[in-house]
PDB file of N, CA and C in Angstrom:
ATOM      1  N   UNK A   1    -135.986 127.518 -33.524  1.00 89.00           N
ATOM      2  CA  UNK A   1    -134.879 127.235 -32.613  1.00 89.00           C
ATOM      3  C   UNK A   1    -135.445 127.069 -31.209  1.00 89.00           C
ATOM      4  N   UNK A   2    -134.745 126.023 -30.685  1.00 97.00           N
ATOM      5  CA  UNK A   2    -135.404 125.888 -29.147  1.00 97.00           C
ATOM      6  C   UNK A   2    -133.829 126.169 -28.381  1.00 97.00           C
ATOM      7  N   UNK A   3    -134.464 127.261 -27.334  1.00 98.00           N
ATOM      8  CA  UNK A   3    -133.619 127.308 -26.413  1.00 98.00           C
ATOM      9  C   UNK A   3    -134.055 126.666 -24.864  1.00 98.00           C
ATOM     10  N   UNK A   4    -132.782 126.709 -24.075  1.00 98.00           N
ATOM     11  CA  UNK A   4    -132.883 126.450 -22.935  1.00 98.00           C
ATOM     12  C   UNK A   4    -131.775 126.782 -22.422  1.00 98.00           C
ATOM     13  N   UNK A   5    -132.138 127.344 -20.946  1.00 98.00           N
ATOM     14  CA  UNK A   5    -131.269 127.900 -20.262  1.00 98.00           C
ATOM     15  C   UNK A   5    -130.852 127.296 -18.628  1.00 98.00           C
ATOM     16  N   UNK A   6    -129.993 127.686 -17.764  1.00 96.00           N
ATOM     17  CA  UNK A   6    -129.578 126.814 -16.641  1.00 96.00           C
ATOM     18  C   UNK A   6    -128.452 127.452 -15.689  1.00 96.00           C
ATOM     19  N   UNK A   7    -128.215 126.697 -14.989  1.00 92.00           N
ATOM     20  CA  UNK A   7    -127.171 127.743 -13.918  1.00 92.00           C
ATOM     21  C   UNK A   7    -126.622 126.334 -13.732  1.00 92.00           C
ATOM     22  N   UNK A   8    -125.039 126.443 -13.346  1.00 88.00           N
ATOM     23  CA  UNK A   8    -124.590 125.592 -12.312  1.00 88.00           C
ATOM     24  C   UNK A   8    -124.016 125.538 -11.406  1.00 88.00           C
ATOM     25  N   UNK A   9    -124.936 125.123 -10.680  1.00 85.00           N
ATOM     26  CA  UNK A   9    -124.566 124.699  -9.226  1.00 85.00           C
ATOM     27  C   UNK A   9    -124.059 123.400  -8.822  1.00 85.00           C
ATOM     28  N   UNK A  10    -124.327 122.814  -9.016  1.00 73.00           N
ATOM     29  CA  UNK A  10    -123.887 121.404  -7.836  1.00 73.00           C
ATOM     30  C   UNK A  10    -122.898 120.372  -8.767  1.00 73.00           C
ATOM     31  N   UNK A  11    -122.797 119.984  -7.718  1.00 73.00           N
ATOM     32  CA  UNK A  11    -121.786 118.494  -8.252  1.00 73.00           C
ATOM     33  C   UNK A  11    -122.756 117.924  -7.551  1.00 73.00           C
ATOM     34  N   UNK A  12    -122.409 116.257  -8.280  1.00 75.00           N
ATOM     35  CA  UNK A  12    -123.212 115.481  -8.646  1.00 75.00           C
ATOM     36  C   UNK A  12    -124.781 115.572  -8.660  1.00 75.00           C
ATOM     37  N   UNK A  13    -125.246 116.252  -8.837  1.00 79.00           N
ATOM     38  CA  UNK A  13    -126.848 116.509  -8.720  1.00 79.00           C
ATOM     39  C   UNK A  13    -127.623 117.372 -10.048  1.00 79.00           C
ATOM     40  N   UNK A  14    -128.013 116.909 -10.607  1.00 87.00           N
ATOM     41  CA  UNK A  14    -128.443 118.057 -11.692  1.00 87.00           C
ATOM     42  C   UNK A  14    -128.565 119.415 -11.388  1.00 87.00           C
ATOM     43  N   UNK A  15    -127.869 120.181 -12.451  1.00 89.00           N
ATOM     44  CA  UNK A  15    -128.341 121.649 -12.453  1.00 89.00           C
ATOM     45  C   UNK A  15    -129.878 121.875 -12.942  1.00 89.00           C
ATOM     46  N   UNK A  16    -130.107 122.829 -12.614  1.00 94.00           N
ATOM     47  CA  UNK A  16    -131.789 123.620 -12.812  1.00 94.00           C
ATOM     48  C   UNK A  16    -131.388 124.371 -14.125  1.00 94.00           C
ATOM     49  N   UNK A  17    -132.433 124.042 -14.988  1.00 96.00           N
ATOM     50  CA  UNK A  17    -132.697 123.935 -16.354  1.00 96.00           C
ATOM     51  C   UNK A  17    -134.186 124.632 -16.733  1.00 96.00           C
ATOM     52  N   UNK A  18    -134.352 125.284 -17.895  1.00 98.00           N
ATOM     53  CA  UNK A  18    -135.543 126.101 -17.851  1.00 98.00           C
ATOM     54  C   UNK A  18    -135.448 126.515 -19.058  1.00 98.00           C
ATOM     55  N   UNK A  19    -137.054 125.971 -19.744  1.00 98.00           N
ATOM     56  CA  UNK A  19    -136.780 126.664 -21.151  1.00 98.00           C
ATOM     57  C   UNK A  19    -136.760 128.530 -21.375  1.00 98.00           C
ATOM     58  N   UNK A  20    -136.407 128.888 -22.218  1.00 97.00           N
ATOM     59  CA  UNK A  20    -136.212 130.300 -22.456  1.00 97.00           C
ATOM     60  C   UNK A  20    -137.225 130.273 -24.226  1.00 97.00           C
ATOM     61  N   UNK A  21    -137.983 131.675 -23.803  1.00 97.00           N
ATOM     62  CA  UNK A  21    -138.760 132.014 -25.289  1.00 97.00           C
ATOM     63  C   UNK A  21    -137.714 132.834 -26.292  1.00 97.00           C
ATOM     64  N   UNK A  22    -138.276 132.553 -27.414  1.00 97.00           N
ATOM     65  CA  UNK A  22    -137.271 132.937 -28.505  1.00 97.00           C
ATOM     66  C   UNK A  22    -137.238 134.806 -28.322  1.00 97.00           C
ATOM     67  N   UNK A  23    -138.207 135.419 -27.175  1.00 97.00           N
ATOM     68  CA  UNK A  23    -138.130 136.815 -27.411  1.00 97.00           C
ATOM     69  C   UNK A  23    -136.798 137.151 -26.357  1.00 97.00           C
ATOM     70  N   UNK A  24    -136.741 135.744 -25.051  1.00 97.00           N
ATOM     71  CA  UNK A  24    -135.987 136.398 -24.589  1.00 97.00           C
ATOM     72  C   UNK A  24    -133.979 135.644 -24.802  1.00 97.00           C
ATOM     73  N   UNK A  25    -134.376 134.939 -25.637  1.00 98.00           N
ATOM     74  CA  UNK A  25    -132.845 134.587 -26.470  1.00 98.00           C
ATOM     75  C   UNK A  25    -132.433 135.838 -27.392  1.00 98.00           C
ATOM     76  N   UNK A  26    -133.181 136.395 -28.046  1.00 97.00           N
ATOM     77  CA  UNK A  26    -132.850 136.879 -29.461  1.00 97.00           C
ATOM     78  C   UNK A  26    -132.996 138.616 -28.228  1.00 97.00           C
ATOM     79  N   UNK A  27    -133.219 138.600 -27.081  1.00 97.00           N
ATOM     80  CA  UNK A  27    -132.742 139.748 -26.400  1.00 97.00           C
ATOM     81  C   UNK A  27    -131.213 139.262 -25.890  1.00 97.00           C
ATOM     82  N   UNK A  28    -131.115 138.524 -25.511  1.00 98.00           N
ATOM     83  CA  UNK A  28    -129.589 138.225 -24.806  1.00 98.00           C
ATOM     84  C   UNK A  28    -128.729 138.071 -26.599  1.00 98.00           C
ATOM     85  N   UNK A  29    -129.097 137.690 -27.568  1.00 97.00           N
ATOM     86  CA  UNK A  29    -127.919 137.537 -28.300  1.00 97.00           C
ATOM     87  C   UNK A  29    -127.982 139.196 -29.065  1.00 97.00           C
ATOM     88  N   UNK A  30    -129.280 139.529 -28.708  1.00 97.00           N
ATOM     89  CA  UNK A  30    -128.355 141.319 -29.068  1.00 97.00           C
ATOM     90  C   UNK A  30    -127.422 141.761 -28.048  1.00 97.00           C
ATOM     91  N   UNK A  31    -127.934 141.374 -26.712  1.00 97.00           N
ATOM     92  CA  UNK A  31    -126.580 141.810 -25.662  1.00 97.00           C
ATOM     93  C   UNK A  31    -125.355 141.622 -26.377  1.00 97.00           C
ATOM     94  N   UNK A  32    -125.279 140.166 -26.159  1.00 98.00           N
ATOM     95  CA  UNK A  32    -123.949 139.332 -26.805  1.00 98.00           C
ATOM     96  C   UNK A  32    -123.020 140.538 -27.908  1.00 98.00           C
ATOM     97  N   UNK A  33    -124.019 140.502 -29.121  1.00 97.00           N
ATOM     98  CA  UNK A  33    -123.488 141.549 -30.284  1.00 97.00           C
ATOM     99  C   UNK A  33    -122.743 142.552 -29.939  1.00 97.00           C
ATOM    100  N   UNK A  34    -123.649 143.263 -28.714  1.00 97.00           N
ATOM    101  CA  UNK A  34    -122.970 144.457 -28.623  1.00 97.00           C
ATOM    102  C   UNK A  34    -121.493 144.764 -27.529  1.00 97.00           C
ATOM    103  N   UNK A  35    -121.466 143.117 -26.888  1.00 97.00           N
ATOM    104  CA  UNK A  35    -120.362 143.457 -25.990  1.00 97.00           C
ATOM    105  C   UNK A  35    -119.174 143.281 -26.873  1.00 97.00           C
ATOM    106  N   UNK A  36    -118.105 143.519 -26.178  1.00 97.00           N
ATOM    107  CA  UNK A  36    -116.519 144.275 -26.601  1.00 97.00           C
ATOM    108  C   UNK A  36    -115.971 142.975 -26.798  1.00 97.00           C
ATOM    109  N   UNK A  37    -114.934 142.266 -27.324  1.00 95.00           N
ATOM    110  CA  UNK A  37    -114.368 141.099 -27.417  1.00 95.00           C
ATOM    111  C   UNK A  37    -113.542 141.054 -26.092  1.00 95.00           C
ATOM    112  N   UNK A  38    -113.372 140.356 -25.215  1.00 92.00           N
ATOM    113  CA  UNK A  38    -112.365 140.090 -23.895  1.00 92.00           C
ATOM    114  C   UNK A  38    -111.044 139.242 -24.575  1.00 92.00           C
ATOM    115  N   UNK A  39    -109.835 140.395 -23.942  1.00 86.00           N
ATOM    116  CA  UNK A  39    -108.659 139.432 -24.200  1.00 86.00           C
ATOM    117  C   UNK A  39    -108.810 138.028 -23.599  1.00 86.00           C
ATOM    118  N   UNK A  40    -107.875 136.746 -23.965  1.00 73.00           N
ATOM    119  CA  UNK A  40    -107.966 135.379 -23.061  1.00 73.00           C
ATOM    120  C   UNK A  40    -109.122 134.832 -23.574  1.00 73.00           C
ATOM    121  N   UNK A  41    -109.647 133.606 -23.764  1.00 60.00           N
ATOM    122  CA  UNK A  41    -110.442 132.990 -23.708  1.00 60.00           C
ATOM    123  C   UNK A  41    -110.533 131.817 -22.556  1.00 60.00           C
ATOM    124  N   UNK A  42    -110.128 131.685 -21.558  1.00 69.00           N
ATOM    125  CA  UNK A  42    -110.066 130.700 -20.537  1.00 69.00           C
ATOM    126  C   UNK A  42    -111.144 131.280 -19.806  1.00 69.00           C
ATOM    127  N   UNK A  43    -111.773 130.088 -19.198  1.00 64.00           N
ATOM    128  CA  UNK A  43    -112.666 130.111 -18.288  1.00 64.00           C
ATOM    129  C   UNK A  43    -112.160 130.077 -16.794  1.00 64.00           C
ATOM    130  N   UNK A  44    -112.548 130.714 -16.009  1.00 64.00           N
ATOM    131  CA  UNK A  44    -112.283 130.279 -14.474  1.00 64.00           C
ATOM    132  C   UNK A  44    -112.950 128.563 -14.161  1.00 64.00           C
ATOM    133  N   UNK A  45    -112.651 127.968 -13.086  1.00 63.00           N
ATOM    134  CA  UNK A  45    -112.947 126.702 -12.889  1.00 63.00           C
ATOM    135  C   UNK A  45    -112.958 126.969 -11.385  1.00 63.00           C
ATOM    136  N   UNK A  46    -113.982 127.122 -10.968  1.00 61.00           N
ATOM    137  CA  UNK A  46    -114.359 127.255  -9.522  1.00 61.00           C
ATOM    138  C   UNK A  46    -114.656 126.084  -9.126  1.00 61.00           C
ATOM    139  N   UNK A  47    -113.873 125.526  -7.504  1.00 61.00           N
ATOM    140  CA  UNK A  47    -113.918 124.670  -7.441  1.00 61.00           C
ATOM    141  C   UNK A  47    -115.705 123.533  -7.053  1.00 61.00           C
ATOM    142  N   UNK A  48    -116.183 124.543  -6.554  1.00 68.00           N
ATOM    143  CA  UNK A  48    -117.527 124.276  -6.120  1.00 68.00           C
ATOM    144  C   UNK A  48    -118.766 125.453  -5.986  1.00 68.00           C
ATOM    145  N   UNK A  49    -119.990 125.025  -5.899  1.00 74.00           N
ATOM    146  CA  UNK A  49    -120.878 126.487  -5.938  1.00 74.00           C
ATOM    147  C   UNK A  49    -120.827 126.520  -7.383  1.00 74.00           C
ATOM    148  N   UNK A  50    -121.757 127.723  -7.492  1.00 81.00           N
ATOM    149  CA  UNK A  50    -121.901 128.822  -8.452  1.00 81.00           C
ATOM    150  C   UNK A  50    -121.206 128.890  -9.610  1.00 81.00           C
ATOM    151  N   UNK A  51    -121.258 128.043 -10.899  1.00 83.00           N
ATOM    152  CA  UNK A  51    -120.160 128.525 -11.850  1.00 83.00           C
ATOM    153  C   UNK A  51    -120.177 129.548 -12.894  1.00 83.00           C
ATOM    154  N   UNK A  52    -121.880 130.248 -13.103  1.00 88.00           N
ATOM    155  CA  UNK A  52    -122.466 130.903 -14.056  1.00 88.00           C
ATOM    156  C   UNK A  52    -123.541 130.220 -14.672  1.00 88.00           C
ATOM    157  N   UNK A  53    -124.515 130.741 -15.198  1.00 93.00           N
ATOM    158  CA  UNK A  53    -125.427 130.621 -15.731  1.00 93.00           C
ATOM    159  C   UNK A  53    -125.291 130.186 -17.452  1.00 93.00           C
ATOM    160  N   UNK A  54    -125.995 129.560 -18.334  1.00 96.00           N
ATOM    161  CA  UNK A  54    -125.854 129.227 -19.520  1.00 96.00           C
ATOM    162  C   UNK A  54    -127.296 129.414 -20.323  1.00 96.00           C
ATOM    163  N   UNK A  55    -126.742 129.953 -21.367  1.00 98.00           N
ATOM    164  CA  UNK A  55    -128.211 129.790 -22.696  1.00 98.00           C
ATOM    165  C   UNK A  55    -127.820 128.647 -23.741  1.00 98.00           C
ATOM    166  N   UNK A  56    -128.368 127.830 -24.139  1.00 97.00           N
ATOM    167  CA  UNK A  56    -128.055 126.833 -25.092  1.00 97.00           C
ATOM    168  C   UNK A  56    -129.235 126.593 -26.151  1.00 97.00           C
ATOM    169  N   UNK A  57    -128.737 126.665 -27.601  1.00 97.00           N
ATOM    170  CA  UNK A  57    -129.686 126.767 -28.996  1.00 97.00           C
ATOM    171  C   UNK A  57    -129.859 124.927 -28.650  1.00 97.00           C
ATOM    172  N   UNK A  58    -130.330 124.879 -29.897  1.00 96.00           N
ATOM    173  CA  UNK A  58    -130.260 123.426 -30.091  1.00 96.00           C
ATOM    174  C   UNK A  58    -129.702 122.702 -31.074  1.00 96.00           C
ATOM    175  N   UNK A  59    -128.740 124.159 -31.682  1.00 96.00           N
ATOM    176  CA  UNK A  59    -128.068 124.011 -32.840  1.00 96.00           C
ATOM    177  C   UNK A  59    -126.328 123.679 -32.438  1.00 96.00           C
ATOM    178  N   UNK A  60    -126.665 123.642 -30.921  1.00 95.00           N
ATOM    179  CA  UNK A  60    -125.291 123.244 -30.149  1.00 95.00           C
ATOM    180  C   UNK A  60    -124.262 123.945 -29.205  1.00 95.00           C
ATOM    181  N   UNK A  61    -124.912 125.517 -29.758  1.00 97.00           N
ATOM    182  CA  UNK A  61    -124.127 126.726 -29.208  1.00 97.00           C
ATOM    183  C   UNK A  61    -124.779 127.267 -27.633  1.00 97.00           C
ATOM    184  N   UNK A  62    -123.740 127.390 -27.705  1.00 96.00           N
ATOM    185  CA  UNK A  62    -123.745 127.625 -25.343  1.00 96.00           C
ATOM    186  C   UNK A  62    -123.510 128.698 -25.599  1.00 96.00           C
ATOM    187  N   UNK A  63    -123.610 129.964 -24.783  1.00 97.00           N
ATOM    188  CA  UNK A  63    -123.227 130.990 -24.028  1.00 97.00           C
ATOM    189  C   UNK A  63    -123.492 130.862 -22.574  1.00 97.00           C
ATOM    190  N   UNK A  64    -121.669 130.828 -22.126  1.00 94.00           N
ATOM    191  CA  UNK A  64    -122.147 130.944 -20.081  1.00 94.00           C
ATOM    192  C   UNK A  64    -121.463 131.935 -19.863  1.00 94.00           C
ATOM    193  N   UNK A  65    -122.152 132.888 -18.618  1.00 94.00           N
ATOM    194  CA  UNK A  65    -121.991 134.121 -17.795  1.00 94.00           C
ATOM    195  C   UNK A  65    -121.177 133.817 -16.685  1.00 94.00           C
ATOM    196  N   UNK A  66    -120.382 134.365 -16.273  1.00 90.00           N
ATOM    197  CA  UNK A  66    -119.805 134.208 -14.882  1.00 90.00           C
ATOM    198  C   UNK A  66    -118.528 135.682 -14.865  1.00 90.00           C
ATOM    199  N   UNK A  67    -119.191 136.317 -13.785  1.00 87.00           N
ATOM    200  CA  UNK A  67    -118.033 137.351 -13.357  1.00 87.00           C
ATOM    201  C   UNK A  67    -117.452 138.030 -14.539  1.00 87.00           C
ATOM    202  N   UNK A  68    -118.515 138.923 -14.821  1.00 91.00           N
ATOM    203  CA  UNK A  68    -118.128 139.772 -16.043  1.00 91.00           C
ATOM    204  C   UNK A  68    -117.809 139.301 -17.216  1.00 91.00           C
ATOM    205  N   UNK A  69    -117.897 138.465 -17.925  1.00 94.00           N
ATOM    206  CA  UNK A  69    -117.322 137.599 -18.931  1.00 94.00           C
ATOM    207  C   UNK A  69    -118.502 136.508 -19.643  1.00 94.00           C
ATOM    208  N   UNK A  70    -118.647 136.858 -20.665  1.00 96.00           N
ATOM    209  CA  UNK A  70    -119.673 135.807 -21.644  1.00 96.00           C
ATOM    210  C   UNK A  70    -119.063 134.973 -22.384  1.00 96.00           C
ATOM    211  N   UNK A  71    -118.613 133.520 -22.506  1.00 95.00           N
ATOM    212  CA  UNK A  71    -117.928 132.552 -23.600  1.00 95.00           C
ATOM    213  C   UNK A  71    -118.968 131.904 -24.374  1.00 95.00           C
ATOM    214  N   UNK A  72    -118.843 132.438 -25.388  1.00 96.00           N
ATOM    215  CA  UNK A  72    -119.602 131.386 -26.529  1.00 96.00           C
ATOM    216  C   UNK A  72    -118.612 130.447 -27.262  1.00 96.00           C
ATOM    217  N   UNK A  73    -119.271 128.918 -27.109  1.00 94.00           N
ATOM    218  CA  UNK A  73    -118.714 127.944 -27.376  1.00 94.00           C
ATOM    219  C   UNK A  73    -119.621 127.422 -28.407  1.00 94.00           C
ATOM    220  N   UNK A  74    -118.573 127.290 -29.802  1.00 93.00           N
ATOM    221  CA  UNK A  74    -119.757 126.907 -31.525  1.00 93.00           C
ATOM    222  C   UNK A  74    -118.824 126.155 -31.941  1.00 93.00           C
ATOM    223  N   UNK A  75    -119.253 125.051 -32.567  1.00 90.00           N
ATOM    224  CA  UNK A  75    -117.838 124.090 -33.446  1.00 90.00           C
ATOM    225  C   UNK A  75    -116.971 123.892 -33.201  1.00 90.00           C
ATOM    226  N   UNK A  76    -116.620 123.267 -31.704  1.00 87.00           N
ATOM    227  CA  UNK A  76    -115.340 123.332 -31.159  1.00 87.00           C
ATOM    228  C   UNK A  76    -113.939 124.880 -30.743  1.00 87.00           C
ATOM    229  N   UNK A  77    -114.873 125.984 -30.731  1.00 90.00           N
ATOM    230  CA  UNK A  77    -114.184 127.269 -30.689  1.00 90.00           C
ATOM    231  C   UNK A  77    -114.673 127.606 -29.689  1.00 90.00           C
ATOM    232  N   UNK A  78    -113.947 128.820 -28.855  1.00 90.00           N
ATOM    233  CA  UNK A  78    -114.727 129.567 -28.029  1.00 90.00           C
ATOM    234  C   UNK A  78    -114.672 131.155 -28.008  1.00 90.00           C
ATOM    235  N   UNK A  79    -115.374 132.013 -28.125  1.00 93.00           N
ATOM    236  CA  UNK A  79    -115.006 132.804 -27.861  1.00 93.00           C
ATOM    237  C   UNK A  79    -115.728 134.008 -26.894  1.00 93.00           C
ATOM    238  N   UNK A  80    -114.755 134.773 -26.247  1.00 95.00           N
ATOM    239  CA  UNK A  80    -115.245 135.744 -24.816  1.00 95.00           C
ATOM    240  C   UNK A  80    -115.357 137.038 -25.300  1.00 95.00           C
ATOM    241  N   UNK A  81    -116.445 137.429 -24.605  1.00 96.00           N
ATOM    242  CA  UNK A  81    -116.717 138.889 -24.886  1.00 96.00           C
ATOM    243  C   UNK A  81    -117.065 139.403 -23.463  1.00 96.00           C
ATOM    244  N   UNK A  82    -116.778 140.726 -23.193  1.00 96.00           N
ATOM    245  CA  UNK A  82    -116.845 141.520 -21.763  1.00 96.00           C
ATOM    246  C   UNK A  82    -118.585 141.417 -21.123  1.00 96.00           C
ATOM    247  N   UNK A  83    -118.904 141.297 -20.413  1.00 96.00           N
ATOM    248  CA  UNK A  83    -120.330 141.520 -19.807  1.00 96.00           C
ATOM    249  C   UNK A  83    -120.302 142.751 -18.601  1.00 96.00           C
ATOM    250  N   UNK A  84    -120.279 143.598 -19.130  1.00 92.00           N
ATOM    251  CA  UNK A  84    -120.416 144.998 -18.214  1.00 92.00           C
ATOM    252  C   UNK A  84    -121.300 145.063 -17.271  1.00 92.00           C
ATOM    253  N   UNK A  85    -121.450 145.416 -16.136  1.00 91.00           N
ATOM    254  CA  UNK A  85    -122.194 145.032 -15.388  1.00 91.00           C
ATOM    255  C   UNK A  85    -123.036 143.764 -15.302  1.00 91.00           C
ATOM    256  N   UNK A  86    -122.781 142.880 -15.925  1.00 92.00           N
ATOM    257  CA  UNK A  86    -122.886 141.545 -15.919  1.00 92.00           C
ATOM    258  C   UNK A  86    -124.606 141.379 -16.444  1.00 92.00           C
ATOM    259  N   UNK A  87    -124.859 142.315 -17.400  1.00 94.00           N
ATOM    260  CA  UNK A  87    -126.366 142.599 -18.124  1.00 94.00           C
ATOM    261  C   UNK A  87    -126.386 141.155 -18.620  1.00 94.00           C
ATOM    262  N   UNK A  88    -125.841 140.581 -19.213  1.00 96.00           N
ATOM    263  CA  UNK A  88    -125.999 139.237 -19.957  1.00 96.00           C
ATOM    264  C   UNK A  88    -126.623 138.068 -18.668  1.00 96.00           C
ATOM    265  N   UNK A  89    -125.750 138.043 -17.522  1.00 94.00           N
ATOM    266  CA  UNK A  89    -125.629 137.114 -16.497  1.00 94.00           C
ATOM    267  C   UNK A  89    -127.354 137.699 -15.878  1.00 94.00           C
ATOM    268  N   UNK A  90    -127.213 138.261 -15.308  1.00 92.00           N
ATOM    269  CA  UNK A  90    -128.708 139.253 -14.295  1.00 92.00           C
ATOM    270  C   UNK A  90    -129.806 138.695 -15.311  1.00 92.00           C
ATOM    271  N   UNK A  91    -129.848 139.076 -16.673  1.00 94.00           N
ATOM    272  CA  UNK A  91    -130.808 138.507 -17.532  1.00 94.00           C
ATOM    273  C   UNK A  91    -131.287 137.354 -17.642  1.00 94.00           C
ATOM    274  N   UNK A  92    -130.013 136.794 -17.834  1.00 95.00           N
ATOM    275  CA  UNK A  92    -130.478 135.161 -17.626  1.00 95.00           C
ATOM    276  C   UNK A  92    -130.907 134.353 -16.473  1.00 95.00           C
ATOM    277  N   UNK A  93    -130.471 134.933 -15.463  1.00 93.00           N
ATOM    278  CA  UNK A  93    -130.779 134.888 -14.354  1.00 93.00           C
ATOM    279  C   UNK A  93    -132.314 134.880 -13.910  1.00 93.00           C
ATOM    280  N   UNK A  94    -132.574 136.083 -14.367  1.00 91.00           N
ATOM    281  CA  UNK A  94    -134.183 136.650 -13.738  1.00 91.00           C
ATOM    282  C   UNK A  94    -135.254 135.771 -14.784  1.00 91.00           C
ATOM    283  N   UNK A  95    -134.380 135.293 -15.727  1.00 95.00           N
ATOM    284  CA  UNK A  95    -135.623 134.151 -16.665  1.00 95.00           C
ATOM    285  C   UNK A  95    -136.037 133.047 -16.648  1.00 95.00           C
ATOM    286  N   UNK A  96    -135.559 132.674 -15.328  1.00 95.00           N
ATOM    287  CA  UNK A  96    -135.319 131.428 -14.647  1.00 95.00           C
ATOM    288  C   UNK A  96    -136.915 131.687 -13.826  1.00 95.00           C
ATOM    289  N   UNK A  97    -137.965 130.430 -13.667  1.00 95.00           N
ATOM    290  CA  UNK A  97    -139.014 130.370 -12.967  1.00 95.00           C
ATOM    291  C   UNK A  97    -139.074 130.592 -11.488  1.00 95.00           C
ATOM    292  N   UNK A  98    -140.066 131.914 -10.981  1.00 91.00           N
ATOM    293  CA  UNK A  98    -139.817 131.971  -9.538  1.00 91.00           C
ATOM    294  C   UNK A  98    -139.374 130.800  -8.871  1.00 91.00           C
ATOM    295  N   UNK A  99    -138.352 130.569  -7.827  1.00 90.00           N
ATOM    296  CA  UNK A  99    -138.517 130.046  -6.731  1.00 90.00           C
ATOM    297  C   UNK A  99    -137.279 128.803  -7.155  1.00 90.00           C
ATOM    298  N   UNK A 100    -136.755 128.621  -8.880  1.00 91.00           N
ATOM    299  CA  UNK A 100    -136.089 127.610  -9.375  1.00 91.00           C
ATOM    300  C   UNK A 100    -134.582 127.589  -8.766  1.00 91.00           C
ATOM    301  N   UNK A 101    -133.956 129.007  -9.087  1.00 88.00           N
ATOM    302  CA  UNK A 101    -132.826 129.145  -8.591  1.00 88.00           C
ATOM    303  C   UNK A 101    -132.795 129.657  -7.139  1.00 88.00           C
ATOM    304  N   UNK A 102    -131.886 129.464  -6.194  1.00 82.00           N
ATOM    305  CA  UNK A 102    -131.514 129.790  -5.033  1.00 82.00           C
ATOM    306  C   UNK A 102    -131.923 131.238  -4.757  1.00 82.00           C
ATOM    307  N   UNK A 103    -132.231 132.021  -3.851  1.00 79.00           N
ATOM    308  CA  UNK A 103    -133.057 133.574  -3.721  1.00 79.00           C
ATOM    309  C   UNK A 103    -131.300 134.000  -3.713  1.00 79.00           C
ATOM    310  N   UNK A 104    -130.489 133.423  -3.322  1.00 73.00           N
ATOM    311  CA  UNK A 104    -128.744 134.480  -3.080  1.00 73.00           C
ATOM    312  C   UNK A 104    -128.351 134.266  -4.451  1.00 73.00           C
ATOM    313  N   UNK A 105    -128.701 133.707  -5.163  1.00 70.00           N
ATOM    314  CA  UNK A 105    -127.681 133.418  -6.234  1.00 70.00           C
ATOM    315  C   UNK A 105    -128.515 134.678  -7.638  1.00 70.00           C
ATOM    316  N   UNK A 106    -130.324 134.753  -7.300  1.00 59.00           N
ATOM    317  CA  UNK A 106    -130.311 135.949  -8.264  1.00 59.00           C
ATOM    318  C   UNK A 106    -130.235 137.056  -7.293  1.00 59.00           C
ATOM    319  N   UNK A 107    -130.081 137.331  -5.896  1.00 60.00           N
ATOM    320  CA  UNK A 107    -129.500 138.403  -5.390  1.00 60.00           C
ATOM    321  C   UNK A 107    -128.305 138.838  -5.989  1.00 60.00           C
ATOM    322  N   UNK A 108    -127.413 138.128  -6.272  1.00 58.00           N
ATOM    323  CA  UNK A 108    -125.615 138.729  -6.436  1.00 58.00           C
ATOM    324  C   UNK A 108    -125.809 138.649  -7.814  1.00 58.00           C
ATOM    325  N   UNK A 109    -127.139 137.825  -8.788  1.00 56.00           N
ATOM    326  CA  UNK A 109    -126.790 138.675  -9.907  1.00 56.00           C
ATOM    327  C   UNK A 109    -127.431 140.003 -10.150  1.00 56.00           C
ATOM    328  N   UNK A 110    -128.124 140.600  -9.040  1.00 53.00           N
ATOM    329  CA  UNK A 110    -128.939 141.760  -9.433  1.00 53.00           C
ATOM    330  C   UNK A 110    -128.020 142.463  -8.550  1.00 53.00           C
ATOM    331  N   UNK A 111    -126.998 142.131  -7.768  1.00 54.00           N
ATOM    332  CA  UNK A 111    -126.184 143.021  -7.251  1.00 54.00           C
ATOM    333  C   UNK A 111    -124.637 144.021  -8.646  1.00 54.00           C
ATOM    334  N   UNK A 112    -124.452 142.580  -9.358  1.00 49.00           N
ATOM    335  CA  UNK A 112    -124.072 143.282 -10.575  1.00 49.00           C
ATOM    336  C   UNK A 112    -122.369 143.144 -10.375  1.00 49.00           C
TER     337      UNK A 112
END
């Protein structure tokens, strides 16, 4: 399985993209396992900036982080699970290559 991971930021401009090793996917999808199911499945839609970070298989399946909340999207479904102190988001975050993402944006995820 090849993963890759990413944040988004911008309109019109590509987001920053970065492969991820299978030790540190198969650490975030034990996170995943162990978080709580979140009532709602809707996403926030911020209008600009920062929307959360994403892990993506290549088997099609996304997981994105944003503000306490993990949505995994598989076969046209989605579903949310709680991110407690936002361990899922900070993770993905810090696996990103020095210097790739913005220095404020893994500040506020290590702020939590």
């Amino acid at each position: 399985m090849a993963w890759t991971a990413g944040a988004y930021l911008f309109s019109g401009r590509p987001d920053p993209r970065w492969p991820v090793s299978s030790l540190v996917a198969d650490s975030l999808l034990t996170l995943w396992n162990r978080m709580p199911p979140r009532p709602g499945q809707e996403r926030p839609a911020p209008a600009l900036g920062y929307r959360g970070c994403f892990l993506r298989g290549d088997d099609g399946r996304e997981w994105v982080a944003f503000r306490g909340t993990v949505w995994l999207t598989a076969d046209d479904s989605t579903e949310a699970r709680i991110d407690a102190g936002r361990m899922f988001e900070r993770f993905l975050a810090r696996s990103a290559p020095t210097g790739l993402l913005p220095p404020e944006l893994v500040d506020r995820a290590e702020e939590g």
